[in-house]
mmCIF file of C-alpha atoms in Angstrom:
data_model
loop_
_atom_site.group_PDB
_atom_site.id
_atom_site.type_symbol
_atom_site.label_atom_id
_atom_site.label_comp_id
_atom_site.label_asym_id
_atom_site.label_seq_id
_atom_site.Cartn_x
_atom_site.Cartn_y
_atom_site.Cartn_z
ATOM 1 C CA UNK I 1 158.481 62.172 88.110
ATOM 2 C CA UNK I 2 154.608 62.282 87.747
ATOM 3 C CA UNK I 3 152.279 62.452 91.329
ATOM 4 C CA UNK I 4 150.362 60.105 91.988
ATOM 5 C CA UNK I 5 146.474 60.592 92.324
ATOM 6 C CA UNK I 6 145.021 59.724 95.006
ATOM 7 C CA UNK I 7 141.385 58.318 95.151
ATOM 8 C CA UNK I 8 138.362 60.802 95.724
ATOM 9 C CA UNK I 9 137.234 60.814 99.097
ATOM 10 C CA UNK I 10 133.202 61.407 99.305
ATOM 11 C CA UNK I 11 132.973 64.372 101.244
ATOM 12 C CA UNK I 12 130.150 65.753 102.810
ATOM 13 C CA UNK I 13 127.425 64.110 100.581
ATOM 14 C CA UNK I 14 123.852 63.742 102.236
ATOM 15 C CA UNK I 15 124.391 59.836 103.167
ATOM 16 C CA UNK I 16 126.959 61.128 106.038
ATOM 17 C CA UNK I 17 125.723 60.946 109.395
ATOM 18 C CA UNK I 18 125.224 64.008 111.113
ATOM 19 C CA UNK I 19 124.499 64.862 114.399
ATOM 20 C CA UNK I 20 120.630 65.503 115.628
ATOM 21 C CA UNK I 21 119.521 68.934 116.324
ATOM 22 C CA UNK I 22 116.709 70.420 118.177
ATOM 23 C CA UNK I 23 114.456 70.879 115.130
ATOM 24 C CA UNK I 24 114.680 66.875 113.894
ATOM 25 C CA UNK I 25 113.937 65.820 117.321
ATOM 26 C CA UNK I 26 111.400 67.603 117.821
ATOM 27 C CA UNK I 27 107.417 66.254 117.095
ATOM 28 C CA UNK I 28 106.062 68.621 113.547
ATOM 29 C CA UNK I 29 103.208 69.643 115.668
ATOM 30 C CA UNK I 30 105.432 70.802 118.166
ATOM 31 C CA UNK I 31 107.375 72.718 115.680
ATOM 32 C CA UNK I 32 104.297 74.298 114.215
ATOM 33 C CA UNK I 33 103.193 75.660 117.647
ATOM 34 C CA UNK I 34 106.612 76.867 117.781
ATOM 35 C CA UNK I 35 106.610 78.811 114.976
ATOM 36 C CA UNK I 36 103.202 79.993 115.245
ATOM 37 C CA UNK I 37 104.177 81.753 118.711
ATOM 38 C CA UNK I 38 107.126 83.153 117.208
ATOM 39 C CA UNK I 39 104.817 85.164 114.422
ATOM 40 C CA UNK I 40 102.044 85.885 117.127
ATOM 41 C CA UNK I 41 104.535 87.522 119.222
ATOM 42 C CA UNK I 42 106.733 89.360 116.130
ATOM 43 C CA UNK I 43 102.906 90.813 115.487
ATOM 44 C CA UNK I 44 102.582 92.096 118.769
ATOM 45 C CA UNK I 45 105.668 93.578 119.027
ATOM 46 C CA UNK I 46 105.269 95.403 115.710
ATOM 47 C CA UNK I 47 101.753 96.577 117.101
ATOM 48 C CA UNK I 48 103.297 97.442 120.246
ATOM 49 C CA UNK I 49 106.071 100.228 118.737
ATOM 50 C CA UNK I 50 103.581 101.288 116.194
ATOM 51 C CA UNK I 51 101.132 102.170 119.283
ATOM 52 C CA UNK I 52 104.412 104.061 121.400
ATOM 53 C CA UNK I 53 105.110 105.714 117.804
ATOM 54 C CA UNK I 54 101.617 106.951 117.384
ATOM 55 C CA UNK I 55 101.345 108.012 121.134
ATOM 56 C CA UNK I 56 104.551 110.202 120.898
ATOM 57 C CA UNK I 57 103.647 111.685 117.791
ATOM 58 C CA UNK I 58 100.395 112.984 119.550
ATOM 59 C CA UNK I 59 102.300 114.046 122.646
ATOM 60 C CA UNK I 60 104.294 116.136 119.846
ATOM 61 C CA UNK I 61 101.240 117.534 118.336
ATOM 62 C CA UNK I 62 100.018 118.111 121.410
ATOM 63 C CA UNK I 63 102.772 119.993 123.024
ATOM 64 C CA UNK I 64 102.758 121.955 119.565
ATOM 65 C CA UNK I 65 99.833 123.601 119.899
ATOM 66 C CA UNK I 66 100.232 124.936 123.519
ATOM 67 C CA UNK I 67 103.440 126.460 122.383
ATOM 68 C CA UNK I 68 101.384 127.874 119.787
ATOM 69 C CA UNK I 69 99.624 129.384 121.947
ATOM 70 C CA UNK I 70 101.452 130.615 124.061
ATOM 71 C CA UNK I 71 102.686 134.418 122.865
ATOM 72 C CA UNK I 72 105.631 134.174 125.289
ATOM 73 C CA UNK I 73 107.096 130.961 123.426
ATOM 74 C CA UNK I 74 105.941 133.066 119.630
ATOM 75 C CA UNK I 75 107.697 136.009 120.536
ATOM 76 C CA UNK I 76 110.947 134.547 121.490
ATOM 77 C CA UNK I 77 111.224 132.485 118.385
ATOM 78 C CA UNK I 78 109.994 135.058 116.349
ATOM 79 C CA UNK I 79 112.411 135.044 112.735
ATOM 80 C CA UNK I 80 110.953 138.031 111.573
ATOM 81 C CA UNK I 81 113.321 141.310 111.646
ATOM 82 C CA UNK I 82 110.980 144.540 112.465
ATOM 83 C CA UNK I 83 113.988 146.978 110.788
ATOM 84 C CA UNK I 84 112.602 145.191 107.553
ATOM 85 C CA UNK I 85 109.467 147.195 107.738
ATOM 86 C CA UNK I 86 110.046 150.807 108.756
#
C-alpha cells in the first residue's frame, strides 16, 4: 500500500512574521551611535593593555639592570664552574 504525500508546508520563508528585536526597533541613528561607542571603547581598551604591557616590560628591564648590578645577585647565579680553569 503506497503513503500518501502530504502537501509542503512553507516553512520558515522570509514572509513569516517574526517577533521584533532590539535592533529593528531601534532609530538607524541610534544604532550608529551605538556601534560607534562600542569601537571607541574596544580602542581604548586595546590602548589600555598595550600601555600596562609596555609599563611591565619596563619595570622588567628595569629591575634587570639593578640585578645586574648588583655582584651579590651575579655571584649567586653565576653558571660558570672555576674547576674548569685550573
Amino acid at each position: 500500500m503506497p503513503k500518501k504525500k502530504r502537501p509542503v508546508q512553507p516553512s520558515g520563508g522570509p514572509n513569516q512574521d517574526k517577533p521584533a528585536t532590539l535592533k529593528d526597533l531601534l532609530n538607524p541613528e541610534i544604532l550608529n551611535k551605538l556601534k560607534e561607542q562600542s569601537e571607541q571603547l574596544k580602542t581604548d581598551e586595546a590602548k589600555r593593555k598595550e600601555e600596562e604591557r609596555k609599563q611591565a616590560e619596563h619595570a622588567r628591564k628595569a629591575e634587570e639592570k639593578r640585578l645586574e648590578q648588583d655582584f651579590s645577585h651575579l655571584l649567586e647565579n653565576s653558571k660558570m664552574d672555576w674547576r674548569k680553569f685550573k
